[in-house]
mmCIF file of C-alpha atoms in Angstrom:
data_model
loop_
_atom_site.group_PDB
_atom_site.id
_atom_site.type_symbol
_atom_site.label_atom_id
_atom_site.label_comp_id
_atom_site.label_asym_id
_atom_site.label_seq_id
_atom_site.Cartn_x
_atom_site.Cartn_y
_atom_site.Cartn_z
ATOM 1 C CA GLY A 1 21.577 -3.172 17.852
ATOM 2 C CA ASN A 2 19.880 0.169 17.448
ATOM 3 C CA SER A 3 16.125 0.351 17.845
ATOM 4 C CA VAL A 4 13.222 2.729 18.328
ATOM 5 C CA THR A 5 10.150 2.090 20.461
ATOM 6 C CA GLN A 6 6.988 4.132 20.070
ATOM 7 C CA MET A 7 3.770 4.098 22.005
ATOM 8 C CA GLU A 8 1.121 1.917 20.469
ATOM 9 C CA GLY A 9 -1.770 3.569 18.714
ATOM 10 C CA PRO A 10 -4.190 4.521 17.595
ATOM 11 C CA VAL A 11 -4.387 7.806 19.441
ATOM 12 C CA THR A 12 -7.784 9.449 19.184
ATOM 13 C CA LEU A 13 -8.169 13.087 20.225
ATOM 14 C CA SER A 14 -10.598 15.918 19.895
ATOM 15 C CA GLU A 15 -9.554 19.077 18.116
ATOM 16 C CA GLU A 16 -7.486 21.450 20.290
ATOM 17 C CA ALA A 17 -6.445 18.655 22.660
ATOM 18 C CA PHE A 18 -2.844 18.240 23.799
ATOM 19 C CA LEU A 19 -0.826 15.533 22.066
ATOM 20 C CA THR A 20 2.050 13.442 23.327
ATOM 21 C CA ILE A 21 3.474 10.483 21.441
ATOM 22 C CA ASN A 22 6.223 8.730 23.368
ATOM 23 C CA CYS A 23 9.403 7.566 21.705
ATOM 24 C CA THR A 24 12.459 5.956 23.254
ATOM 25 C CA TYR A 25 15.536 4.659 21.553
ATOM 26 C CA THR A 26 18.478 2.320 21.979
ATOM 27 C CA ALA A 27 21.708 3.214 20.254
ATOM 28 C CA THR A 28 25.365 2.363 20.576
ATOM 29 C CA GLY A 29 26.546 5.860 19.662
ATOM 30 C CA TYR A 30 25.077 9.340 19.489
ATOM 31 C CA PRO A 31 22.346 9.265 16.889
ATOM 32 C CA SER A 32 20.312 12.014 15.309
ATOM 33 C CA LEU A 33 16.604 11.685 16.056
ATOM 34 C CA PHE A 34 13.659 12.380 13.795
ATOM 35 C CA TRP A 35 9.913 12.440 13.561
ATOM 36 C CA TYR A 36 8.407 11.635 10.177
ATOM 37 C CA VAL A 37 4.746 11.977 9.245
ATOM 38 C CA GLN A 38 2.717 10.076 6.675
ATOM 39 C CA TYR A 39 -0.600 11.705 5.807
ATOM 40 C CA PRO A 40 -3.318 9.504 4.313
ATOM 41 C CA GLY A 41 -2.422 8.573 0.751
ATOM 42 C CA GLU A 42 0.819 10.531 0.801
ATOM 43 C CA GLY A 43 4.516 9.816 1.086
ATOM 44 C CA LEU A 44 6.769 10.068 4.090
ATOM 45 C CA GLN A 45 7.744 13.587 5.161
ATOM 46 C CA LEU A 46 10.261 14.819 7.680
ATOM 47 C CA LEU A 47 8.422 16.648 10.458
ATOM 48 C CA LEU A 48 11.288 17.632 12.753
ATOM 49 C CA LYS A 49 14.737 16.590 13.860
ATOM 50 C CA ALA A 50 17.346 16.952 16.600
ATOM 51 C CA THR A 51 20.967 16.116 16.056
ATOM 52 C CA LYS A 52 22.387 16.214 19.575
ATOM 53 C CA ALA A 53 21.386 15.972 23.220
ATOM 54 C CA ASP A 54 19.121 18.760 24.547
ATOM 55 C CA ASP A 55 18.310 19.977 21.034
ATOM 56 C CA LYS A 56 14.656 20.774 20.461
ATOM 57 C CA GLY A 57 13.187 20.160 17.035
ATOM 58 C CA SER A 58 10.045 22.025 16.085
ATOM 59 C CA ASN A 59 7.784 22.411 13.069
ATOM 60 C CA LYS A 60 4.089 23.142 12.449
ATOM 61 C CA GLY A 61 3.458 23.485 16.188
ATOM 62 C CA PHE A 62 5.025 20.105 16.960
ATOM 63 C CA GLU A 63 8.035 19.860 19.267
ATOM 64 C CA ALA A 64 10.368 17.156 20.496
ATOM 65 C CA THR A 65 13.431 17.403 22.747
ATOM 66 C CA TYR A 66 16.395 15.046 22.509
ATOM 67 C CA ARG A 67 16.803 13.662 26.051
ATOM 68 C CA LYS A 68 19.966 11.632 26.316
ATOM 69 C CA GLU A 69 19.494 10.828 30.012
ATOM 70 C CA THR A 70 16.164 9.138 29.336
ATOM 71 C CA THR A 71 16.968 8.130 25.724
ATOM 72 C CA SER A 72 13.713 9.718 24.645
ATOM 73 C CA PHE A 73 12.361 11.987 21.921
ATOM 74 C CA HIS A 74 8.685 12.476 22.713
ATOM 75 C CA LEU A 75 6.529 14.344 20.214
ATOM 76 C CA GLU A 76 4.191 17.031 21.567
ATOM 77 C CA LYS A 77 1.704 19.513 20.235
ATOM 78 C CA GLY A 78 -0.313 21.887 22.351
ATOM 79 C CA SER A 79 -3.458 21.980 20.227
ATOM 80 C CA VAL A 80 -4.063 19.406 17.525
ATOM 81 C CA GLN A 81 -6.149 19.975 14.420
ATOM 82 C CA VAL A 82 -8.134 17.579 12.272
ATOM 83 C CA SER A 83 -5.490 18.067 9.588
ATOM 84 C CA ASP A 84 -2.888 16.513 11.910
ATOM 85 C CA SER A 85 -4.527 13.104 11.489
ATOM 86 C CA ALA A 86 -1.738 10.914 10.138
ATOM 87 C CA VAL A 87 0.754 8.222 11.060
ATOM 88 C CA TYR A 88 3.786 9.476 12.974
ATOM 89 C CA PHE A 89 7.104 7.645 12.932
ATOM 90 C CA CYS A 90 9.989 8.184 15.304
ATOM 91 C CA ALA A 91 13.372 7.339 13.802
ATOM 92 C CA LEU A 92 17.075 7.455 14.505
ATOM 93 C CA LYS A 93 20.147 7.700 12.310
ATOM 94 C CA GLU A 94 23.512 6.767 13.716
ATOM 95 C CA GLY A 95 25.498 8.921 11.343
ATOM 96 C CA ALA A 96 26.405 9.672 7.776
ATOM 97 C CA GLY A 97 26.171 6.610 5.594
ATOM 98 C CA THR A 98 23.817 4.745 7.870
ATOM 99 C CA ALA A 99 20.128 4.198 7.264
ATOM 100 C CA LEU A 100 17.240 5.528 9.286
ATOM 101 C CA ILE A 101 15.765 3.046 11.733
ATOM 102 C CA PHE A 102 12.062 3.531 12.351
ATOM 103 C CA GLY A 103 9.676 2.839 15.179
ATOM 104 C CA LYS A 104 6.431 1.045 14.421
ATOM 105 C CA GLY A 105 4.458 4.230 13.904
ATOM 106 C CA THR A 106 1.562 5.758 15.804
ATOM 107 C CA THR A 107 -1.723 6.555 14.119
ATOM 108 C CA LEU A 108 -3.280 9.825 15.248
ATOM 109 C CA SER A 109 -6.928 10.525 14.571
ATOM 110 C CA VAL A 110 -8.294 13.974 15.427
ATOM 111 C CA SER A 111 -12.024 14.659 15.342
ATOM 112 C CA SER A 112 -13.803 17.993 15.286
ATOM 113 C CA SER B 1 17.218 18.389 -0.858
ATOM 114 C CA ALA B 2 16.426 15.667 -3.359
ATOM 115 C CA VAL B 3 13.450 14.853 -5.528
ATOM 116 C CA ILE B 4 12.903 11.153 -6.002
ATOM 117 C CA SER B 5 10.632 9.418 -8.478
ATOM 118 C CA GLN B 6 9.705 5.764 -8.549
ATOM 119 C CA LYS B 7 8.233 3.589 -11.260
ATOM 120 C CA PRO B 8 5.789 1.995 -11.260
ATOM 121 C CA SER B 9 3.713 3.775 -8.651
ATOM 122 C CA ARG B 10 1.655 0.657 -8.161
ATOM 123 C CA ASP B 11 1.241 -2.790 -9.681
ATOM 124 C CA ILE B 12 -0.762 -5.949 -9.259
ATOM 125 C CA CYS B 13 1.226 -9.082 -10.014
ATOM 126 C CA GLN B 14 0.710 -12.802 -10.084
ATOM 127 C CA ARG B 15 2.593 -15.032 -7.683
ATOM 128 C CA GLY B 16 5.774 -16.514 -9.062
ATOM 129 C CA THR B 17 6.530 -13.514 -11.259
ATOM 130 C CA SER B 18 9.093 -10.745 -10.708
ATOM 131 C CA LEU B 19 8.789 -6.970 -10.676
ATOM 132 C CA THR B 20 11.556 -4.404 -11.080
ATOM 133 C CA ILE B 21 11.087 -1.046 -9.372
ATOM 134 C CA GLN B 22 13.021 1.948 -10.605
ATOM 135 C CA CYS B 23 14.232 4.853 -8.495
ATOM 136 C CA GLN B 24 15.454 8.078 -10.095
ATOM 137 C CA VAL B 25 16.954 11.006 -8.173
ATOM 138 C CA ASP B 26 17.341 14.560 -9.454
ATOM 139 C CA SER B 27 20.901 14.876 -8.100
ATOM 140 C CA GLN B 28 23.919 12.671 -7.587
ATOM 141 C CA VAL B 29 23.854 10.837 -4.276
ATOM 142 C CA THR B 30 26.214 8.329 -2.756
ATOM 143 C CA MET B 31 23.893 6.504 -0.402
ATOM 144 C CA MET B 32 20.624 4.961 -1.512
ATOM 145 C CA PHE B 33 18.402 2.749 0.571
ATOM 146 C CA TRP B 34 15.463 0.465 -0.154
ATOM 147 C CA TYR B 35 12.736 -0.004 2.435
ATOM 148 C CA ARG B 36 9.605 -2.102 2.666
ATOM 149 C CA GLN B 37 6.424 -1.024 4.402
ATOM 150 C CA GLN B 38 4.018 -3.885 4.847
ATOM 151 C CA PRO B 39 0.332 -3.031 5.327
ATOM 152 C CA GLY B 40 -0.171 -1.158 8.569
ATOM 153 C CA GLN B 41 3.461 -1.599 9.535
ATOM 154 C CA SER B 42 6.558 0.520 9.840
ATOM 155 C CA LEU B 43 9.398 0.866 7.376
ATOM 156 C CA THR B 44 11.934 -1.951 7.328
ATOM 157 C CA LEU B 45 15.293 -1.510 5.661
ATOM 158 C CA ILE B 46 15.905 -4.052 2.909
ATOM 159 C CA ALA B 47 19.340 -2.996 1.745
ATOM 160 C CA THR B 48 21.813 -0.180 1.253
ATOM 161 C CA ALA B 49 22.915 0.422 -2.324
ATOM 162 C CA ASN B 50 26.147 2.295 -3.012
ATOM 163 C CA GLN B 51 27.294 3.030 -6.518
ATOM 164 C CA GLY B 52 30.186 0.855 -7.583
ATOM 165 C CA SER B 53 29.749 -1.820 -4.940
ATOM 166 C CA GLU B 54 27.357 -4.628 -4.166
ATOM 167 C CA ALA B 55 24.312 -3.848 -2.090
ATOM 168 C CA THR B 56 24.419 -4.642 1.608
ATOM 169 C CA TYR B 57 21.346 -6.553 2.789
ATOM 170 C CA GLU B 58 19.746 -6.515 6.203
ATOM 171 C CA SER B 59 18.991 -9.634 8.149
ATOM 172 C CA GLY B 60 16.061 -11.459 6.614
ATOM 173 C CA PHE B 61 16.614 -10.148 3.108
ATOM 174 C CA VAL B 62 18.721 -11.905 0.477
ATOM 175 C CA ILE B 63 20.092 -10.942 -2.898
ATOM 176 C CA ASP B 64 18.387 -13.788 -4.735
ATOM 177 C CA LYS B 65 14.994 -12.517 -3.622
ATOM 178 C CA PHE B 66 15.692 -8.769 -3.851
ATOM 179 C CA PRO B 67 18.462 -8.130 -6.391
ATOM 180 C CA ILE B 68 19.498 -4.492 -6.571
ATOM 181 C CA SER B 69 21.360 -2.581 -9.245
ATOM 182 C CA ARG B 70 23.070 0.787 -8.814
ATOM 183 C CA PRO B 71 24.582 1.684 -12.177
ATOM 184 C CA ASN B 72 25.200 5.368 -11.416
ATOM 185 C CA LEU B 73 24.774 8.072 -8.787
ATOM 186 C CA THR B 74 21.180 8.975 -9.733
ATOM 187 C CA PHE B 75 19.501 5.629 -10.386
ATOM 188 C CA SER B 76 18.798 2.288 -8.761
ATOM 189 C CA THR B 77 16.489 -0.664 -9.256
ATOM 190 C CA LEU B 78 15.046 -3.185 -6.837
ATOM 191 C CA THR B 79 13.630 -6.443 -8.166
ATOM 192 C CA VAL B 80 11.172 -8.477 -6.160
ATOM 193 C CA SER B 81 11.656 -12.015 -7.439
ATOM 194 C CA ASN B 82 9.404 -15.046 -7.417
ATOM 195 C CA MET B 83 6.701 -13.079 -5.665
ATOM 196 C CA SER B 84 4.219 -14.405 -3.159
ATOM 197 C CA PRO B 85 1.278 -12.626 -1.495
ATOM 198 C CA GLU B 86 3.538 -11.965 1.507
ATOM 199 C CA ASP B 87 5.536 -9.580 -0.687
ATOM 200 C CA SER B 88 2.542 -7.263 -0.961
ATOM 201 C CA SER B 89 3.922 -4.022 0.428
ATOM 202 C CA ILE B 90 4.918 -0.508 -0.372
ATOM 203 C CA TYR B 91 8.541 -0.366 -1.491
ATOM 204 C CA LEU B 92 10.330 2.918 -0.928
ATOM 205 C CA CYS B 93 13.551 4.286 -2.258
ATOM 206 C CA SER B 94 15.455 6.704 -0.041
ATOM 207 C CA VAL B 95 18.590 8.771 -0.514
ATOM 208 C CA GLU B 96 20.957 10.503 1.849
ATOM 209 C CA VAL B 97 21.887 14.119 1.235
ATOM 210 C CA GLN B 98 24.443 16.097 3.160
ATOM 211 C CA ALA B 99 22.671 18.830 5.101
ATOM 212 C CA GLY B 100 25.626 20.553 6.702
ATOM 213 C CA GLY B 101 28.000 19.670 9.529
ATOM 214 C CA SER B 102 27.817 16.063 10.588
ATOM 215 C CA TYR B 103 24.143 15.764 9.798
ATOM 216 C CA ASN B 104 22.841 14.039 6.689
ATOM 217 C CA GLU B 105 19.172 13.979 5.821
ATOM 218 C CA GLN B 106 17.247 11.188 4.166
ATOM 219 C CA PHE B 107 14.594 11.828 1.561
ATOM 220 C CA PHE B 108 12.011 9.330 0.425
ATOM 221 C CA GLY B 109 10.390 8.547 -2.864
ATOM 222 C CA PRO B 110 6.614 8.267 -3.170
ATOM 223 C CA GLY B 111 6.741 4.488 -2.982
ATOM 224 C CA THR B 112 5.630 1.614 -5.181
ATOM 225 C CA ARG B 113 2.517 -0.151 -3.961
ATOM 226 C CA LEU B 114 2.765 -3.833 -4.878
ATOM 227 C CA THR B 115 -0.086 -6.297 -4.598
ATOM 228 C CA VAL B 116 0.628 -9.957 -5.266
ATOM 229 C CA LEU B 117 -2.317 -12.223 -5.997
#
């Protein structure tokens, strides 16, 4: 079945460091890919998405490119801030009417 | 987009009892989903709830334990029955909204934090 694998956390960085959180997926079809973020004490929010191969999703300085050849959707940010401290979830959705499938989540902690 | 509210936001319950969680959406949606997020874990799909049909449960989840109602296109309930401490989790309602083309987006409610003693 479909699945998402994320790098294990926690990830601890200093402010302005470069961030990469790896995400790979297994899917039978051609899913849409997502990154969701959960800030401390808050609900789940969509951070960015890509709906087909080679698409790049971007938001708030975060980027991820849908790589079909490597079945990956790695999250990157050039310069993290303390306010980026949160749990990040990679997810896939096979198509309309199907539910999101989530990775295990990666906790990011950024210190000043 | 969709705005989702859940009630209660949190509860502390005794083992052996049941709790019904309500999910209200501000627009009509076809697809609704219920997820569980155990402490420090990811989101696991419990079931898909479509209006007018019985909920479809994922492996490891059964209707007797997690009965779901979907009486209309804006409302659903999830009941956690005969609770044990292992049911302590955040329960989230999610809906699918058409976002254009072949892409549909999922929105999430704020969650219900359940603690079972």
